[in-house]
Amino acid sequence: PARVRAQQRERERERSSPSHGGEQTPDLSLHRLVAMGVPADVVPTKWERFMTGMPLCSCCIWFWFGILWLIIFLIKMFAEGDAIFSFDQQSVQSDVIVQQHYAFMAARQEDEGCVLPRTDRGPQEDSQEACEGRGEGKCEWKNDKCQDKEVCARPEPRERESFLIIGDSAAWVGIIYEALNDGNILDDDILGYIDKFENKLLTDANGAKMGSEVSRWDTDWCKKTYPAGDNSSSGKCGAVSSVLNPFSLNAAGLEALKTQVDSGYTAAGFFACMCTLEDTLCAICEEDGTVKAQAQWPTCFKDAVDQIMQAAANAPQSSSGDDQCSGSASFASRSDLDGMLAGLCSRKPSCQYAPPGGSTICSSTGFYRPTDTTGLLTGAGKDAIVDRMCDENRPEWFSLRQTVLAMGFDCATRTTPFARTQFFAGGDGEDEEMGKQFEDEYVPGMAGWFAREQMLERDIERESDGKLRIMLFSAATTRTQFLNILMIDGILSIGSLVLVWSYMWWTLESCFLASVAMFEIVFSLPVAMALWTVILQQKISFFQMLTIYMILGIGADDAFILYDAWLQAPHGGDGPDDWKARFAWAYRRAFRAMAVTTATTCGSFLIGAASPLPQVRDFCIFAAVVVLVDWLFCISLFSSAVAVHHVYIKPMFSGKKKGECCGPGCCCGCCRVMQKPCIGEFPEPSGTELDKRWLERFSEGKLFNCLNRFRIPCVVVWVIVIISMIASAGASLRTAEKAAPIGRESLDVIRGFEILLSNFQIFGVPTTSMAWGLDEEDPIDEWGDTHDDDVPRLSAASAARLVTPEGQSELLRLCRAADLGNDEEAATRCDTRSCLILGKGLEGRCPANERVLKETGIYVPSEMSCNSGRYCFMEDFARYWAYRVEGEDCIGKTSQATCPTSTCIWDGTHCYSKKTEDDYTGLPSSDFIQHLGSDKFKAYMESRSDLLQATGWGFSVQAEKYNTGFQMSSGGDALTFAWVSFNATYPSQNSVEDANEWYDRWETFHDKHAPNIGGIQTTELYLFMVTQREMVKAAIMGIMLSLLIAFIVMMIATGNWWVACLGLVNIAGITSVFLGLMPVIGWSLGENECIFLIAVVGLSVDYTVHLLHVYNHSEETDRTNRTRHALGEMGISVTNSAITTLLAALILFGCGFYFFLQFGAFIFLVIGFSILMSITFLIPLMLLIGPQGDQGNIPFLKMTSKTKVHNLEKQ
């Protein structure tokens, strides 16, 4: 029948003098068109006549419409800057755990020190004016940042004694080492390769040049150290934090350490004279942990003590502890010294010379291994070092292990795959010019430091035969390294657009149409952004930017549908020869097809609008807006462009034949010119079936025949695949155990940062906080535009529980519970993830500096390496009560005669309170409030901060400001908010199951030690836990509801429930296959994957809906011919659309950042299976069980009129 109709059309054209070769037909009026016998519904409407009567005007209007919205968006962006983009961590605002966390963050921010706390967006912006207005004059603006004023003036740094500054940070260099193939980083051969690498890098830097001259690291750039008390020394390269240092204690290494310590390269002062080459107890200590008699002390130590005591006797005494700048190593009396020595000997310390960080007494500050020693310990010697690093009774060695080896180091098997080294370039801490010189002249270039280092990396890795991987990044290179990856990814992204444009040019055979189609696709994004930011007043997130890759396929699909309908009008239906009526026929057919797919896709995406997750909700709504805008552009701009091409552009080439230069086809006919020698002459249009393109002929010919023949095997195979994939998803698909990686592991900077984040504590220790004073059920009063603007809802009842005597005591018990250490019952505190709290595993609190405690009532740990694991203002209040309230009569008493014996103790030098913090059992509520809000307690806390700063504990002051505190009412008569925190051991990356377990363990800890005071416990990990949990829920619900929406839209659009069911089966099959494939390719249900699952239905509906739409509106009645018609008419459109999308996604496989790669894989898999299953599963299904005649029609939904075309046979 089709051939007969074609012959009839050919005869009619011969009789009616039609236009040929692209020539224009006369502009027929509406009456004349009707008089010719054109049915009224094919006569162009006013809108269609506008596009065909003034195509150039219409095209320009819509082009400038897109430009206008782009300008609006750019104005908005330039006016508000990055404020239109959202950088906040997205969260489930409806979940009470999330509300508690952000309410706690908002309430805590009100108490700010000199350094503004980090927020979810990172460091807050600060200014000199704002800095000087904080901290009651105790803050200063220095080096472009706000910091506490130095209590004690520091001498001017000597040459390269301070850090070289790049931007606003020190010029650090970090190296990560990874033992490959299940190797151990501590194997002798691997440590040997590391030694080779560092020896070369830290000396001549592998020949790196500054300009034309070789610039050695050890002579020109290393951070230097100087011997104590020797102002004439030129110094030497300072110690490097290297995994090699602990294993350098061979004879040569010990001798180098001895020489350096004896020369003054030590921070221990006269204590260092006790150091020896043997691993023995310090000479002043007995085996039982007591102090020897002075007569048994080494002569050097005894003489130094006598000199210090004489100096202390001659100096004016300070009973108030104001002599802060003397530090913890100065002593006002012999009792001070005895207290210090007693604390030292109680630890039974070794006084063997030690590598940097291995001892507070005998470490060298100038041990620079590449120039100071050679060789490494092996065998028993190395095992002895590992034993020290695993011994909690040696806190310095224990801490050293945590610095250079991964947190997962197994002391039982002595294995770990990771280690790190860190060092700094030296400067004066302020010279920006030197930093710029380093960053701009020494590091870059083919002969620069970084390029030479990369060459050295490759040489050592090659020499190790694949056993070792070296990953270096630094302050001077990290930004460039990431920008290089981003630049490559950007080029690939642009390349995907160019590739899509090229393919569209080849397919549409018009550069103009391909360019307009790309404009339609690309400009749908800025127009949608303008609508999103200007009209809807929303912020743009990272995920929304990626809709460009998704709309590439959807937009190309719409363009192909419209243009293919235009080409098929003369022979694919019964369209008239008049081009305007032909345009109307094509436009209406395409309009309906595109409207159905757009409605289905938008509906599937809009399901996500109900998600409690802002990033999911915003992504889905924005994606629906982009799809809608693209459809509007297609039915206006691209439709007009088709008319412009027919009227103005195609006639320019009317004299050219196919296969000639500048003739029809891609690249001005050049593609056909190159094909001509292979396939011969190209047939000219004749108005017959031969006018169909080869893909159309193939689709309704060989492909259809093959599918018809093997329809049952095709359906069976796909049913088996679908069932298998459902089983795979059910058995293997799990929630993500960690956050998505940053990028490809093959990239050193990416892999290195992944290892740092998951195995080393480089961004500080995570904390779990417990707070009182918030409404526990509804803690957020108002959500802000960012989390910085959130307003918490306070609860007087919650805070009131703390101020009772019982509440005070219970809070103290909660804080002191950390001192249980690594107890067998609960594993409370240790340095592994078996415990809740990160800190020393031994029971008891860290020993105090007794002199300072007696003099001031202020607790200063005597051991810098001791980690109590907690921050608790209540402990400071208990000490204040003991020493300043109960011991008030003791303050200022300088003799035994004036020291009251009833409340005070006289130890020969100090008069101090009999009461200690352990005697505190709580005060009456009114007294507690009065003391807590008093100026005396405030002054006590300020003195404590100053003293900690002066004694080297400044880092603790900053941490405590953020991790513990309280707030009083404006009248000072009530406690409104309070919090304490604990260092946590949980890793930075967890599965949902792990996060739930951590939450339950902390809840148990809170309920066990503070069962009656209530409060909340929160940490950032819980945001991940809730988000992942809601992500999975949103993904499951999104898929189900999207399938339902797709079914409803298909049923309404087709008016046939049978056809809609076939579409639902195919789309559900595509979704099931993708779900089952996820665990096969190593994906789990993380944040990215859940968003993919929500979008999978929206992406997979197009081809199914297009084929079913044509099937349902076919003039044929039996399922075989209807299926042939659907495949012949739509096969070329959906195939070209799929190829376009697959090409765009394929380019993303080369990206370095993981999300781009993963997003490309997602699009490639979904579109790939969509086209594959639509052709090889849906078509056989239609052949087997597709409705025939009026089967499945829903009378009240079935359209009363179908698109009719001019049928000459019926006339």
Short mmCIF file of C-alpha atoms in Angstrom, two decimals, residues 392 815-823 826-832 834-846 866-870 982-983 985 1001 1005:
data_model
loop_
_atom_site.label_atom_id
_atom_site.label_comp_id
_atom_site.label_asym_id
_atom_site.label_seq_id
_atom_site.Cartn_x
_atom_site.Cartn_y
_atom_site.Cartn_z
CA GLU A 392 50.85 3.75 75.19
CA CYS A 815 33.01 14.64 81.40
CA ARG A 816 35.19 12.48 83.64
CA ALA A 817 33.84 9.29 82.11
CA ALA A 818 36.55 9.72 79.48
CA ASP A 819 39.11 8.92 82.16
CA LEU A 820 37.89 5.32 82.24
CA GLY A 821 40.34 4.83 79.38
CA ASN A 822 40.27 1.66 77.35
CA ASP A 823 38.07 -0.18 79.84
CA ALA A 826 32.76 -0.03 77.16
CA ALA A 827 36.12 0.77 75.50
CA THR A 828 35.63 4.42 76.36
CA ARG A 829 38.90 6.13 75.39
CA CYS A 830 41.86 5.00 73.27
CA ASP A 831 43.46 5.78 69.93
CA THR A 832 41.62 3.16 67.88
CA SER A 834 37.15 0.34 69.07
CA CYS A 835 36.66 3.22 71.53
CA LEU A 836 34.29 6.16 71.42
CA ILE A 837 36.66 8.86 72.61
CA LEU A 838 40.03 9.54 71.05
CA GLY A 839 42.76 9.99 73.64
CA LYS A 840 45.14 8.13 75.88
CA GLY A 841 44.04 4.58 76.59
CA LEU A 842 45.37 4.53 80.12
CA GLU A 843 42.92 5.11 82.94
CA GLY A 844 42.95 8.46 84.76
CA ARG A 845 43.29 12.10 83.81
CA CYS A 846 46.40 13.62 82.34
CA CYS A 866 48.70 13.53 76.78
CA ASN A 867 45.22 13.73 75.26
CA SER A 868 42.32 13.79 77.73
CA GLY A 869 39.83 13.51 74.87
CA ARG A 870 37.32 16.06 76.20
CA PHE A 982 34.56 14.80 73.18
CA ASN A 983 37.17 13.90 70.60
CA THR A 985 37.28 8.13 66.85
CA ARG A 1001 27.02 3.97 71.01
CA PHE A 1005 27.38 6.62 76.62
#
